[in-house]
C-alpha cells in the first residue's frame, strides 16, 4: 500500500521578490503545503537568485511553513550549515553537483534537516538509487534547472514511474512547467510533491489552481491504491 500524500509547493521565485514574505503568506493562505525556494549560485546553473540571508529574514516572518530548499549550487555541502541556521527544513541538493553524495546526505542530517536529492533531465534515474534509502525525497526536474517559464518535459515521467515502482512510500517531487494541464502526466507517473511556479503564483486565483493540482494527484494516488 502506498504511504505518501499529495503536497503542493509554490515556487516563490516566480513571485514579487520585493514582497517575499507577503507573497509567501498569500501562497500558504491559498492552501500551499510548503514553500519551494530556488537557490542558484551562477555556477551550477547560469542564473543567480538568493542565499541564506534572505531565507533567514523570510523565516523571521513566516514562522512555521515547511521550507524546501532547492540548492542549484556547486559544492552543496558548503551551504548546509548556513541554511540550517537560516531555518530551512529540507535541503535538496543536485546529485550532479557533488562527488560525494553520501557525505552531503550525512551533513544535511547532522544539521537537522530532511534530505532531498535532485536530478537534472540528462541524469539517469539509476544514479540516485544507491542513495534513496537515506533520502526523504527525490526531485525529478521536468525542465533544465536555472530558468523559469520552460515547457514541461513529459519524457521525464518514466524516471518518476521507475522511482515509484521501486519505492512505494518515497516522496517524489517534480519541478518545472507543472500546471493544471501537465499535472496529469506527473500524477499518473507517481509524483506526489508538486512544485508549481507561475501557474500558481501568477494566477488571479491561486487557491483554485492549488486545489486543481491537488485533486488530480489525489485521484491518481487513490487509483494506485485500488489497483493494489
Short mmCIF file of C-alpha atoms in Angstrom, two decimals:
data_model
loop_
_atom_site.label_atom_id
_atom_site.label_comp_id
_atom_site.label_asym_id
_atom_site.label_seq_id
_atom_site.Cartn_x
_atom_site.Cartn_y
_atom_site.Cartn_z
CA UNK A 1 0.00 0.00 0.00
CA UNK A 2 1.27 3.48 -0.83
CA UNK A 3 2.17 5.65 2.14
CA UNK A 4 2.58 9.03 0.51
CA UNK A 5 0.33 12.04 0.28
CA UNK A 6 -0.06 14.96 -2.06
CA UNK A 7 1.82 18.15 -1.17
CA UNK A 8 1.78 21.33 -3.26
CA UNK A 9 4.74 23.72 -3.01
CA UNK A 10 4.61 27.00 -4.91
CA UNK A 11 7.96 28.19 -6.22
CA UNK A 12 8.20 31.65 -4.77
CA UNK A 13 10.97 32.69 -7.15
CA UNK A 14 8.10 33.49 -9.52
CA UNK A 15 6.58 35.96 -7.06
CA UNK A 16 7.26 39.63 -6.34
CA UNK A 17 10.62 39.24 -4.60
CA UNK A 18 10.35 42.71 -3.08
CA UNK A 19 7.38 41.40 -1.08
CA UNK A 20 8.62 37.87 -0.44
CA UNK A 21 7.04 37.39 2.99
CA UNK A 22 3.64 38.70 1.87
CA UNK A 23 3.75 36.59 -1.28
CA UNK A 24 4.73 33.50 0.71
CA UNK A 25 1.89 34.07 3.14
CA UNK A 26 -0.51 34.54 0.23
CA UNK A 27 0.52 31.12 -1.09
CA UNK A 28 0.08 29.49 2.32
CA UNK A 29 -3.33 31.14 2.74
CA UNK A 30 -4.25 29.71 -0.68
CA UNK A 31 -3.59 26.16 0.54
CA UNK A 32 0.11 25.56 -0.15
CA UNK A 33 1.57 22.70 1.89
CA UNK A 34 5.13 24.00 1.71
CA UNK A 35 7.27 26.66 0.05
CA UNK A 36 9.84 25.75 -2.61
CA UNK A 37 12.82 28.12 -2.54
CA UNK A 38 15.19 28.12 -5.52
CA UNK A 39 18.81 28.91 -4.66
CA UNK A 40 21.09 29.38 -7.70
CA UNK A 41 24.78 30.22 -7.48
CA UNK A 42 25.60 31.36 -11.04
CA UNK A 43 27.98 28.37 -11.39
CA UNK A 44 25.99 25.13 -11.28
CA UNK A 45 23.30 26.96 -13.21
CA UNK A 46 23.83 30.19 -15.16
CA UNK A 47 21.38 32.20 -13.06
CA UNK A 48 21.73 33.85 -9.64
CA UNK A 49 18.95 34.17 -7.08
CA UNK A 50 19.19 34.50 -3.29
CA UNK A 51 21.02 32.83 -0.41
CA UNK A 52 20.69 32.06 3.28
CA UNK A 53 20.41 35.70 4.50
CA UNK A 54 17.14 36.07 2.56
CA UNK A 55 15.91 32.71 3.86
CA UNK A 56 16.69 33.76 7.42
CA UNK A 57 14.73 37.01 7.00
CA UNK A 58 11.82 35.11 5.45
CA UNK A 59 11.82 32.64 8.34
CA UNK A 60 11.53 35.53 10.82
CA UNK A 61 8.23 36.47 9.15
CA UNK A 62 6.95 33.00 8.14
CA UNK A 63 7.35 31.07 11.37
CA UNK A 64 6.01 27.59 10.71
CA UNK A 65 5.86 26.82 6.97
CA UNK A 66 8.00 23.99 5.61
CA UNK A 67 10.92 25.45 3.60
CA UNK A 68 12.09 23.12 0.82
CA UNK A 69 15.42 24.48 -0.39
CA UNK A 70 16.24 23.58 -3.98
CA UNK A 71 20.01 24.10 -3.95
CA UNK A 72 21.17 24.59 -7.53
CA UNK A 73 24.74 25.12 -6.36
CA UNK A 74 28.17 23.58 -6.74
CA UNK A 75 29.67 22.07 -3.58
CA UNK A 76 26.29 21.82 -1.84
CA UNK A 77 27.98 20.70 1.40
CA UNK A 78 29.28 24.25 1.83
CA UNK A 79 25.83 25.74 2.42
CA UNK A 80 24.30 23.08 4.67
CA UNK A 81 25.10 24.77 7.98
CA UNK A 82 24.12 28.30 6.89
CA UNK A 83 20.78 27.06 5.53
CA UNK A 84 20.06 25.04 8.65
CA UNK A 85 20.84 28.11 10.72
CA UNK A 86 18.55 30.19 8.48
CA UNK A 87 15.61 27.92 9.28
CA UNK A 88 15.44 25.60 6.27
CA UNK A 89 13.55 22.32 6.76
CA UNK A 90 14.65 20.31 3.74
CA UNK A 91 17.89 20.64 1.82
CA UNK A 92 17.60 19.37 -1.75
CA UNK A 93 20.98 19.14 -3.46
CA UNK A 94 21.79 18.10 -7.01
CA UNK A 95 23.48 14.74 -7.33
CA UNK A 96 25.48 16.17 -10.26
CA UNK A 97 26.93 18.94 -8.06
CA UNK A 98 28.97 16.77 -5.69
CA UNK A 99 31.39 13.87 -6.00
CA UNK A 100 30.39 12.61 -2.54
CA UNK A 101 26.57 12.48 -2.26
CA UNK A 102 26.87 10.27 0.81
CA UNK A 103 28.81 12.96 2.67
CA UNK A 104 26.28 15.60 1.66
CA UNK A 105 23.44 13.43 2.97
CA UNK A 106 25.23 12.86 6.27
CA UNK A 107 25.92 16.59 6.75
CA UNK A 108 22.31 17.53 5.99
CA UNK A 109 21.01 15.01 8.53
CA UNK A 110 23.53 16.10 11.16
CA UNK A 111 22.31 19.67 10.66
CA UNK A 112 18.76 18.53 11.48
CA UNK A 113 17.24 18.91 8.02
CA UNK A 114 15.44 16.49 5.74
CA UNK A 115 17.35 15.27 2.68
CA UNK A 116 16.25 15.85 -0.90
CA UNK A 117 18.22 14.70 -3.95
CA UNK A 118 17.59 16.38 -7.30
CA UNK A 119 18.27 15.06 -10.80
CA UNK A 120 18.68 17.17 -13.93
CA UNK A 121 16.90 15.96 -17.09
CA UNK A 122 20.01 14.31 -18.61
CA UNK A 123 20.88 12.38 -15.44
CA UNK A 124 19.75 8.73 -15.47
CA UNK A 125 17.39 7.89 -12.62
CA UNK A 126 19.59 4.90 -11.67
CA UNK A 127 22.21 7.38 -10.42
CA UNK A 128 20.10 8.10 -7.35
CA UNK A 129 19.16 4.52 -6.46
CA UNK A 130 22.13 3.89 -4.12
CA UNK A 131 21.13 6.92 -2.03
CA UNK A 132 17.32 6.74 -1.95
CA UNK A 133 17.15 4.76 1.29
CA UNK A 134 18.97 7.62 3.06
CA UNK A 135 16.88 10.39 1.46
CA UNK A 136 13.46 11.80 2.34
CA UNK A 137 12.65 12.95 -1.18
CA UNK A 138 13.86 12.72 -4.77
CA UNK A 139 13.26 15.62 -7.15
CA UNK A 140 12.93 14.87 -10.85
CA UNK A 141 13.48 18.08 -12.79
CA UNK A 142 10.97 18.44 -15.62
CA UNK A 143 12.88 21.37 -17.14
CA UNK A 144 16.56 22.28 -17.26
CA UNK A 145 17.25 23.96 -13.90
CA UNK A 146 18.20 27.60 -13.81
CA UNK A 147 15.39 29.38 -15.60
CA UNK A 148 11.63 29.66 -15.17
CA UNK A 149 8.99 29.54 -17.86
CA UNK A 150 10.17 26.40 -19.71
CA UNK A 151 7.82 23.73 -21.01
CA UNK A 152 7.16 20.55 -19.02
CA UNK A 153 9.27 17.60 -20.22
CA UNK A 154 6.85 14.67 -20.43
CA UNK A 155 9.78 12.37 -21.28
CA UNK A 156 10.94 12.64 -17.65
CA UNK A 157 7.88 10.70 -16.46
CA UNK A 158 9.49 7.26 -16.88
CA UNK A 159 12.01 8.37 -14.22
CA UNK A 160 9.17 9.19 -11.84
CA UNK A 161 7.45 5.89 -12.62
CA UNK A 162 10.68 3.93 -12.09
CA UNK A 163 11.14 5.51 -8.66
CA UNK A 164 7.52 4.96 -7.69
CA UNK A 165 7.53 1.28 -8.69
CA UNK A 166 10.69 0.70 -6.65
CA UNK A 167 9.97 2.93 -3.63
CA UNK A 168 6.29 2.86 -2.69
CA UNK A 169 6.48 5.41 0.14
CA UNK A 170 9.10 7.82 -1.19
CA UNK A 171 8.26 11.49 -1.61
CA UNK A 172 8.81 12.18 -5.32
CA UNK A 173 8.85 15.80 -6.40
CA UNK A 174 8.52 17.27 -9.88
CA UNK A 175 9.60 20.81 -10.70
CA UNK A 176 9.34 22.73 -13.95
CA UNK A 177 6.44 23.60 -16.22
CA UNK A 178 3.86 22.00 -13.93
CA UNK A 179 0.38 23.44 -14.39
CA UNK A 180 -3.24 22.26 -14.43
CA UNK A 181 -2.68 20.64 -17.86
CA UNK A 182 0.66 18.89 -17.30
CA UNK A 183 -0.15 17.75 -13.75
CA UNK A 184 -1.98 14.66 -15.00
CA UNK A 185 1.17 13.12 -16.51
CA UNK A 186 3.16 13.79 -13.33
CA UNK A 187 0.43 12.45 -11.05
CA UNK A 188 -0.13 9.34 -13.17
CA UNK A 189 3.62 8.56 -13.08
CA UNK A 190 3.55 8.70 -9.27
CA UNK A 191 4.76 12.17 -8.27
CA UNK A 192 3.25 13.43 -5.01
CA UNK A 193 5.23 16.60 -4.22
CA UNK A 194 4.30 19.18 -6.82
CA UNK A 195 6.28 22.34 -7.37
CA UNK A 196 4.41 24.91 -9.41
CA UNK A 197 5.73 28.34 -10.21
CA UNK A 198 3.97 30.78 -12.48
CA UNK A 199 0.84 28.60 -12.81
CA UNK A 200 0.09 29.21 -9.14
CA UNK A 201 1.93 32.40 -8.26
CA UNK A 202 0.82 34.41 -11.31
CA UNK A 203 -2.77 33.19 -11.12
CA UNK A 204 -5.63 35.52 -10.19
CA UNK A 205 -6.95 32.65 -8.09
CA UNK A 206 -4.03 30.63 -6.68
CA UNK A 207 -6.32 28.66 -4.37
CA UNK A 208 -8.26 27.33 -7.35
CA UNK A 209 -5.05 26.25 -9.10
CA UNK A 210 -3.68 24.57 -5.95
CA UNK A 211 -7.00 22.78 -5.42
CA UNK A 212 -6.98 21.60 -9.04
CA UNK A 213 -3.40 20.27 -8.81
CA UNK A 214 -4.18 18.55 -5.52
CA UNK A 215 -7.39 16.98 -6.85
CA UNK A 216 -5.56 15.42 -9.77
CA UNK A 217 -2.74 13.99 -7.63
CA UNK A 218 -5.11 12.62 -5.02
CA UNK A 219 -7.17 10.95 -7.73
CA UNK A 220 -4.11 9.09 -9.04
CA UNK A 221 -2.99 8.14 -5.52
CA UNK A 222 -6.41 6.61 -4.93
CA UNK A 223 -6.28 4.78 -8.27
CA UNK A 224 -2.85 3.32 -7.49
CA UNK A 225 -4.08 2.10 -4.12
CA UNK A 226 -7.15 0.46 -5.67
CA UNK A 227 -5.00 -1.28 -8.28
CA UNK A 228 -3.02 -2.91 -5.50
#
